[in-house]
Amino acid sequence: MTQNIIVQKYGGTSVGTTERIKAVAERIKDCTKNGFSVVVVVSAMGKTTDVLVDLAKELSSNPSKREMDMLLSTGEQVSIALLAIALHDTGIDAVSYTGSQIRMMTDGNFSNAKIANISTDRIISSLNENKVVIVAGFQGIDEDDNITTLGRGGSDTSAVALAAVLGTRDCEIYTDVDGVYTADPRMISAAKKLNEISYDEMLELARLGAGVLHSRSVEFAKNFKIRLHVRSSFSLENGTIVMPMEEMVEKYVVSGITMKQDEAKVTIRDIPDKPGISAKLFNALGSCNIYVNMIVQSTGHDNRASISFTVKKEDLAKTKELCTELNKDFGGSSVEAKENIAIVSAVGVGMLSHYGVAGKMFGVLSGQNINIEMISTSEIGISCVIDSMYAELAAKALHKSFIEEI
C-alpha cells in the first residue's frame, strides 16, 4: 500500500448543520492538498440518533434490536452523502460508502456488535482513483447480511479499525472539544489540556466517566498501536495525542480527575462467609449482561459477610430483583440499594513510580468532610464512592490538590 493515508473521524456535532459540513469539507480539501489520501468516518448529524430512538419509542416500548439497528444506521447514511456532495462542490472527487458496502463484518449482536474484519478492496480502489472515501461510522453487517450497529462510541471504533486495516498509524478524531483535559472544563475552569496521554490512562478515564473517547476505540488503538489525535473540528489547534506510554514525553503523577454519577450501589448484608457465594452472585449478574464496576466485601461477626458493588443505574431494578432471589438461597439479612452516589477518581501513569497518592487523595476528601463509602484501586487509578451531593466539591478539591498546585 503506497498511499500516504490518513483516517479522520468527525462526530455528530462536527456535521450537525450544512454549514458545519461545508467547513469539514474545506478541512478535508486542505488535507488532500498536503498530499494525503483521506478516508473519512462520519457520525449521524447532531441529535439525529436520539430523534430516531424517540420515534421508535413512540411506536413500541420494546422495539426489536434488529429493526433498531436498521433504523439508526440511516443517520450516518445521510451524513456521508451530504459530505460527499459538499466535497464535490469544492472540486474534490469523493465517494460515500455504508458499512455494508465496504464489508465491515461484525458478529450478530445487534446494538452492540463487534467488528470481525473489514475488506479494504473497495476503499483502496477508490483511493487509487484519487477519491476521498467517506465511510458511515457506527455500523457494519453480519454474516447473514443484517445491518448491525457498534454501540456507544461506534464511529470512533470504526475509524480506528479502518486505520488498522489500512496500515496507517495515525487516526484523527474530530469532536466539539479541542483535546483531553485534566477534568471536565465545563465544571472545573482550571482544567488543563493535555498534549499527550497514554492508552492505559485514556482507557481508565473513559471507564470512569470521561466522555471524550469511548473505551472500545481506545482498546482497538492500543492493540494495533494506532495514535489517536483528539482535535476540535472548529479549530486548527493541535489537540491531544493518545499514544503508547513508552513514547510519552510528559508523565504526570495524576493526569486526570473524573466524576461519574450514572451508577448505583447495591449491598447484600449478612451472607455466609464461605467459598462460592461471590462466584454465584457475580456469575448470575454477568449472565444477565449487568456490568459491575466496584466491589467491596467485608466480614463481620459469626462468619457472616456483606458484599457491596456498583452497577449502572439503568440496570438497578434488574439487579435488585436478581439479588433478592439469590439472597433467599444465601440466607442474608437484606438487599439494599443507594442511587445517590458518585464515583470520583484520580488517574495517572505516574502512580506507578510514586508513593502516597492514595493517602493524599483520602486526606483531601477528609479535609472537605466527605465520607468514603467504597474504594477501588488499579496500578494507575484510585476511585472512591461518595454521596452524590459532594461530587462536584470532591472533584474540584482533588483537581486543585493534584494538578493546580503542582
Coordinates of C-alpha atoms in Angstrom, one line a residue:
M1 CA 0.0 0.0 0.0
T2 CA 1.8 3.1 -1.2
Q3 CA -0.6 5.8 -0.4
N4 CA 0.0 8.3 2.4
I5 CA -3.3 7.5 4.0
I6 CA -4.9 9.5 6.9
V7 CA -8.1 8.5 8.6
Q8 CA -10.3 11.2 10.0
K9 CA -13.4 10.8 12.1
Y10 CA -16.0 13.6 12.5
G11 CA -18.6 13.4 15.3
G12 CA -22.2 14.4 15.2
T13 CA -21.6 18.0 16.4
S14 CA -18.9 18.4 13.7
V15 CA -21.5 17.7 11.0
G16 CA -24.6 19.0 12.8
T17 CA -25.6 21.5 10.2
T18 CA -24.9 22.1 6.5
E19 CA -22.6 25.0 7.4
R20 CA -20.5 22.7 9.5
I21 CA -20.5 20.0 6.8
K22 CA -19.1 22.7 4.4
A23 CA -16.4 23.5 7.0
V24 CA -15.5 19.9 7.3
A25 CA -15.3 19.6 3.5
E26 CA -12.8 22.5 3.4
R27 CA -10.7 20.9 6.1
I28 CA -10.6 17.6 4.1
K29 CA -9.8 19.6 0.9
D30 CA -6.8 21.2 2.6
C31 CA -5.6 17.7 3.7
T32 CA -5.7 16.4 0.2
K33 CA -3.7 19.4 -0.9
N34 CA -1.0 18.3 1.5
G35 CA -0.6 15.0 -0.3
F36 CA -2.8 12.8 1.8
S37 CA -5.2 10.1 0.6
V38 CA -8.1 10.7 3.0
V39 CA -10.5 8.2 4.5
V40 CA -13.3 9.9 6.5
V41 CA -15.6 8.3 9.0
V42 CA -18.7 10.3 9.9
S43 CA -21.3 10.1 12.6
A44 CA -25.0 11.0 12.3
M45 CA -25.8 14.7 12.2
G46 CA -26.3 16.3 15.6
K47 CA -29.1 14.7 17.6
T48 CA -30.3 12.5 14.7
T49 CA -29.8 9.2 16.6
D50 CA -31.7 10.5 19.6
V51 CA -34.6 11.6 17.3
L52 CA -34.8 8.2 15.7
V53 CA -34.7 6.5 19.1
D54 CA -37.6 8.7 20.2
L55 CA -39.6 7.9 17.1
A56 CA -39.2 4.1 17.7
K57 CA -40.3 4.6 21.4
E58 CA -43.5 6.3 20.2
L59 CA -44.4 3.0 18.4
S60 CA -43.1 0.5 20.9
S61 CA -41.7 0.2 24.4
N62 CA -39.6 -2.7 23.4
P63 CA -38.6 -2.4 19.7
S64 CA -36.7 -5.2 18.0
K65 CA -33.0 -4.7 18.3
R66 CA -32.6 -5.8 14.6
E67 CA -35.0 -3.1 13.5
M68 CA -33.4 -0.5 15.7
D69 CA -30.1 -1.1 14.0
M70 CA -31.8 -0.8 10.6
L71 CA -33.3 2.5 11.8
L72 CA -30.3 4.0 13.5
S73 CA -27.9 3.2 10.7
T74 CA -29.8 5.6 8.4
G75 CA -28.5 8.6 10.3
E76 CA -24.9 8.0 9.2
Q77 CA -26.1 7.4 5.6
V78 CA -27.5 10.9 5.5
S79 CA -24.2 12.4 6.8
I80 CA -21.9 10.6 4.4
A81 CA -24.0 11.5 1.4
L82 CA -24.2 15.2 2.3
L83 CA -20.4 15.4 3.0
A84 CA -19.7 13.8 -0.4
I85 CA -22.0 16.4 -2.0
A86 CA -20.2 19.2 -0.2
L87 CA -16.8 17.9 -1.3
H88 CA -17.9 17.6 -4.9
D89 CA -18.9 21.3 -4.7
T90 CA -15.4 22.2 -3.7
G91 CA -13.9 20.4 -6.7
I92 CA -12.8 17.3 -4.7
D93 CA -13.9 13.9 -6.0
A94 CA -15.4 11.8 -3.2
V95 CA -17.5 8.7 -2.8
S96 CA -19.6 7.6 0.2
Y97 CA -20.0 4.0 1.5
T98 CA -22.1 2.4 4.1
G99 CA -20.7 -0.2 6.4
S100 CA -22.2 -3.0 4.4
Q101 CA -20.8 -1.6 1.1
I102 CA -17.2 -1.9 2.4
R103 CA -18.0 -5.2 4.0
M104 CA -17.3 -4.1 7.6
M105 CA -18.1 -7.5 9.0
T106 CA -19.4 -7.9 12.6
D107 CA -20.9 -10.5 14.8
G108 CA -24.7 -10.6 15.1
N109 CA -25.0 -8.9 18.4
F110 CA -27.5 -6.2 17.4
S111 CA -27.0 -2.7 19.0
N112 CA -23.5 -3.7 20.4
A113 CA -21.8 -5.6 17.6
K114 CA -18.1 -6.3 17.5
I115 CA -16.0 -5.9 14.3
A116 CA -14.7 -9.2 12.9
N117 CA -12.9 -8.0 9.8
I118 CA -13.0 -5.3 7.1
S119 CA -12.4 -5.6 3.4
T120 CA -10.2 -2.9 2.0
D121 CA -10.6 -3.6 -1.7
R122 CA -13.3 -1.1 -2.4
I123 CA -11.6 1.6 -0.3
I124 CA -8.2 1.1 -1.9
S125 CA -9.7 1.1 -5.4
S126 CA -11.4 4.4 -4.7
L127 CA -8.2 5.9 -3.2
N128 CA -6.3 4.8 -6.3
E129 CA -8.8 6.8 -8.3
N130 CA -7.8 9.9 -6.2
K131 CA -11.2 10.0 -4.4
V132 CA -11.8 10.9 -0.8
V133 CA -13.5 7.9 0.7
I134 CA -16.3 8.6 3.2
V135 CA -17.5 5.7 5.4
A136 CA -20.5 5.6 7.6
G137 CA -19.4 5.1 11.2
F138 CA -21.2 3.1 13.9
Q139 CA -22.4 0.3 11.6
G140 CA -21.5 -2.9 9.9
I141 CA -23.0 -6.1 8.6
D142 CA -23.2 -9.6 9.9
E143 CA -22.7 -12.9 8.1
D144 CA -26.5 -13.0 7.3
D145 CA -26.3 -9.5 5.7
N146 CA -28.2 -7.9 8.6
I147 CA -27.2 -4.3 9.3
T148 CA -25.6 -4.0 12.8
T149 CA -24.5 -1.1 14.9
L150 CA -21.5 -1.0 17.2
G151 CA -23.0 0.6 20.3
R152 CA -21.7 3.7 22.1
G153 CA -18.5 5.2 20.6
G154 CA -19.1 3.1 17.5
S155 CA -17.9 5.7 15.0
D156 CA -14.6 6.1 16.9
T157 CA -14.2 2.3 16.8
S158 CA -15.0 2.3 13.0
A159 CA -12.3 4.9 12.4
V160 CA -9.6 3.1 14.4
A161 CA -10.4 -0.2 12.8
L162 CA -10.1 1.3 9.4
A163 CA -6.7 2.9 10.3
A164 CA -5.5 -0.5 11.4
V165 CA -6.5 -2.4 8.3
L166 CA -5.3 0.3 6.0
G167 CA -1.9 0.2 7.7
T168 CA -1.7 3.9 8.8
R169 CA -0.5 4.7 12.3
D170 CA -2.4 7.9 12.9
C171 CA -6.2 8.5 13.2
E172 CA -7.6 11.9 13.8
I173 CA -10.8 12.1 16.0
Y174 CA -12.6 15.4 15.4
T175 CA -15.1 16.5 18.0
D176 CA -16.5 19.5 19.7
V177 CA -13.7 19.7 22.3
D178 CA -10.1 20.5 21.4
G179 CA -8.5 17.6 23.3
V180 CA -8.4 15.6 26.5
Y181 CA -8.4 17.7 29.7
T182 CA -7.3 17.0 33.2
A183 CA -11.0 17.3 34.2
D184 CA -14.3 18.4 32.7
P185 CA -13.6 22.0 31.8
R186 CA -17.3 22.8 32.0
M187 CA -17.2 22.0 35.7
I188 CA -13.6 22.9 36.6
S189 CA -12.4 26.1 34.8
A190 CA -8.8 25.5 35.8
A191 CA -8.7 22.1 33.9
K192 CA -5.7 21.9 31.6
K193 CA -5.5 20.4 28.1
L194 CA -3.0 17.5 27.9
N195 CA -0.6 17.4 24.9
E196 CA -0.4 13.6 25.2
I197 CA -1.8 10.7 27.3
S198 CA -1.2 7.0 27.3
Y199 CA -3.7 4.4 26.1
D200 CA -4.0 3.0 29.6
E201 CA -4.7 6.4 31.2
M202 CA -7.3 7.1 28.5
L203 CA -8.9 3.7 29.0
E204 CA -9.1 4.3 32.7
L205 CA -10.5 7.9 32.2
A206 CA -13.1 6.6 29.7
R207 CA -14.2 3.8 32.1
L208 CA -14.5 6.3 34.9
G209 CA -16.6 8.9 33.2
A210 CA -14.5 11.0 30.8
G211 CA -16.6 11.2 27.6
V212 CA -14.1 12.3 25.0
L213 CA -13.4 8.8 23.7
H214 CA -15.1 5.5 24.2
S215 CA -13.1 2.7 25.7
R216 CA -13.7 0.3 22.9
S217 CA -12.0 2.6 20.4
V218 CA -9.0 3.1 22.7
E219 CA -8.6 -0.6 23.2
F220 CA -8.6 -1.1 19.5
A221 CA -6.0 1.7 19.1
K222 CA -3.8 0.1 21.9
N223 CA -3.9 -3.3 20.3
F224 CA -2.9 -2.0 16.9
K225 CA -0.6 0.8 18.1
I226 CA -2.8 3.5 16.4
R227 CA -2.0 7.0 17.6
L228 CA -5.3 8.9 18.2
H229 CA -5.2 12.7 17.7
V230 CA -8.2 14.2 19.5
R231 CA -8.9 17.6 17.9
S232 CA -11.7 20.1 17.6
S233 CA -13.3 20.4 14.2
F234 CA -13.9 24.1 14.9
S235 CA -10.2 24.9 15.4
L236 CA -6.8 24.4 13.7
E237 CA -5.0 24.0 17.0
N238 CA -3.3 20.7 17.9
G239 CA -5.2 18.6 20.3
T240 CA -4.2 15.6 22.5
I241 CA -2.4 12.5 21.2
V242 CA -3.3 9.2 22.8
M243 CA -0.2 7.0 22.4
P244 CA 1.9 4.2 23.9
M245 CA 3.2 5.1 27.4
E246 CA 6.8 4.4 26.4
E247 CA 6.6 7.1 23.7
M248 CA 5.3 9.8 26.0
V249 CA 7.5 12.8 26.9
E250 CA 5.2 14.1 29.7
K251 CA 4.2 11.8 32.5
Y252 CA 2.2 13.2 35.4
V253 CA 1.6 11.6 38.8
V254 CA -2.1 12.4 38.2
S255 CA -3.2 13.3 34.7
G256 CA -6.9 13.4 35.2
I257 CA -9.8 13.7 37.8
T258 CA -13.1 12.2 36.8
M259 CA -16.6 12.2 38.3
K260 CA -19.4 9.9 37.3
Q261 CA -23.0 9.7 38.7
D262 CA -24.6 7.0 36.5
E263 CA -24.0 4.1 38.9
A264 CA -25.8 2.9 42.0
K265 CA -24.6 0.9 45.0
V266 CA -26.1 -2.5 45.9
T267 CA -25.4 -4.2 49.2
I268 CA -26.3 -7.7 50.3
R269 CA -25.9 -8.0 54.1
D270 CA -25.0 -10.8 56.4
I271 CA -24.5 -13.6 53.9
P272 CA -22.4 -16.7 54.8
D273 CA -18.6 -16.0 54.6
K274 CA -17.8 -19.2 52.6
P275 CA -16.4 -20.1 49.1
G276 CA -18.8 -19.9 46.2
I277 CA -21.2 -17.2 47.3
S278 CA -19.4 -14.4 45.4
A279 CA -19.0 -16.6 42.3
K280 CA -22.7 -17.5 42.2
L281 CA -23.7 -13.8 42.6
F282 CA -21.4 -12.3 40.0
N283 CA -21.8 -15.1 37.5
A284 CA -25.6 -14.5 37.7
L285 CA -25.1 -10.8 37.2
G286 CA -22.8 -11.5 34.2
S287 CA -25.2 -13.9 32.6
C288 CA -27.8 -11.1 32.7
N289 CA -25.3 -8.7 31.0
I290 CA -25.2 -6.5 34.0
Y291 CA -21.9 -4.6 34.2
V292 CA -20.3 -4.5 37.7
N293 CA -17.7 -1.8 38.4
M294 CA -16.5 -1.6 42.0
I295 CA -16.8 -4.5 44.5
V296 CA -16.1 -4.5 48.3
Q297 CA -16.6 -7.4 50.7
S298 CA -16.4 -7.0 54.4
T299 CA -16.5 -9.8 57.1
G300 CA -18.5 -9.2 60.2
H301 CA -19.2 -11.5 63.2
D302 CA -20.4 -15.1 63.2
N303 CA -18.8 -15.8 59.9
R304 CA -21.2 -13.6 58.1
A305 CA -20.2 -11.1 55.4
S306 CA -21.6 -8.2 53.4
I307 CA -20.9 -7.5 49.7
S308 CA -21.3 -4.1 48.1
F309 CA -20.9 -3.4 44.4
T310 CA -21.9 -0.7 41.9
V311 CA -23.9 -1.2 38.7
K312 CA -25.3 1.2 36.1
K313 CA -28.5 2.9 37.3
E314 CA -30.3 1.6 34.3
D315 CA -29.6 -2.0 35.5
L316 CA -30.5 -1.3 39.1
A317 CA -34.1 -2.7 39.0
K318 CA -33.0 -5.9 37.4
T319 CA -30.1 -6.2 39.8
K320 CA -32.3 -5.8 42.9
E321 CA -34.7 -8.3 41.6
L322 CA -31.9 -10.8 40.9
C323 CA -30.2 -10.2 44.2
T324 CA -33.4 -10.6 46.2
E325 CA -33.9 -14.0 44.6
L326 CA -30.3 -15.1 45.2
N327 CA -30.5 -13.8 48.8
K328 CA -33.2 -16.4 49.5
D329 CA -30.6 -19.1 48.9
F330 CA -27.8 -17.1 50.5
G331 CA -29.7 -16.5 53.8
G332 CA -28.6 -12.9 54.0
S333 CA -30.5 -10.3 56.1
S334 CA -31.3 -7.7 53.4
V335 CA -30.6 -6.3 50.0
E336 CA -30.1 -2.6 49.9
A337 CA -29.7 -0.1 47.1
K338 CA -28.5 3.5 47.1
E339 CA -28.8 5.6 43.9
N340 CA -27.4 9.0 45.2
I341 CA -23.8 8.1 44.8
A342 CA -20.9 9.5 42.8
I343 CA -17.5 7.9 41.9
V344 CA -14.6 10.3 41.9
S345 CA -11.3 9.1 40.6
A346 CA -7.7 10.2 40.1
V347 CA -5.8 8.6 37.2
G348 CA -2.1 8.9 36.1
V349 CA 0.7 6.7 35.0
G350 CA 3.0 8.5 37.5
M351 CA 1.3 6.4 40.2
L352 CA 3.5 3.5 39.1
S353 CA 6.6 5.2 40.5
H354 CA 5.2 7.5 43.2
Y355 CA 4.2 6.7 46.8
G356 CA 1.4 8.2 48.9
V357 CA -1.1 9.1 46.2
A358 CA -3.9 7.2 48.0
G359 CA -3.2 8.7 51.3
K360 CA -3.2 12.2 49.8
M361 CA -6.5 11.6 48.0
F362 CA -8.2 10.3 51.1
G363 CA -6.8 13.3 53.0
V364 CA -8.2 15.8 50.5
L365 CA -11.6 14.2 50.8
S366 CA -11.4 14.1 54.6
G367 CA -10.4 17.8 54.6
Q368 CA -13.7 18.5 52.9
N369 CA -15.6 16.3 55.5
I370 CA -16.5 13.9 52.7
N371 CA -17.1 10.3 53.8
I372 CA -15.7 7.5 51.6
E373 CA -18.2 4.6 51.1
M374 CA -16.1 2.3 48.8
I375 CA -12.6 2.3 47.5
S376 CA -11.1 0.7 44.3
T377 CA -7.6 0.9 43.0
S378 CA -5.6 -0.1 40.0
E379 CA -2.0 0.5 39.0
I380 CA -2.8 3.9 37.6
G381 CA -6.1 4.8 39.3
I382 CA -7.9 5.3 42.6
S383 CA -11.7 5.6 42.8
C384 CA -13.9 6.4 45.7
V385 CA -17.6 6.1 46.1
I386 CA -19.1 9.1 47.9
D387 CA -22.5 10.7 48.4
S388 CA -23.5 12.4 45.2
M389 CA -24.2 15.7 46.9
Y390 CA -20.4 16.1 47.4
A391 CA -19.4 15.1 43.9
E392 CA -18.5 18.5 42.4
L393 CA -16.9 19.6 45.7
A394 CA -14.7 16.5 45.7
A395 CA -13.7 16.7 42.1
K396 CA -12.7 20.4 42.4
A397 CA -10.7 19.7 45.6
L398 CA -8.8 16.8 44.1
H399 CA -8.1 18.7 40.9
K400 CA -6.7 21.6 42.9
S401 CA -4.5 19.4 45.1
F402 CA -3.2 17.1 42.5
I403 CA -3.0 19.3 39.4
E404 CA -3.4 23.0 40.0
E405 CA -0.9 23.1 43.0
I406 CA 1.8 21.0 41.3

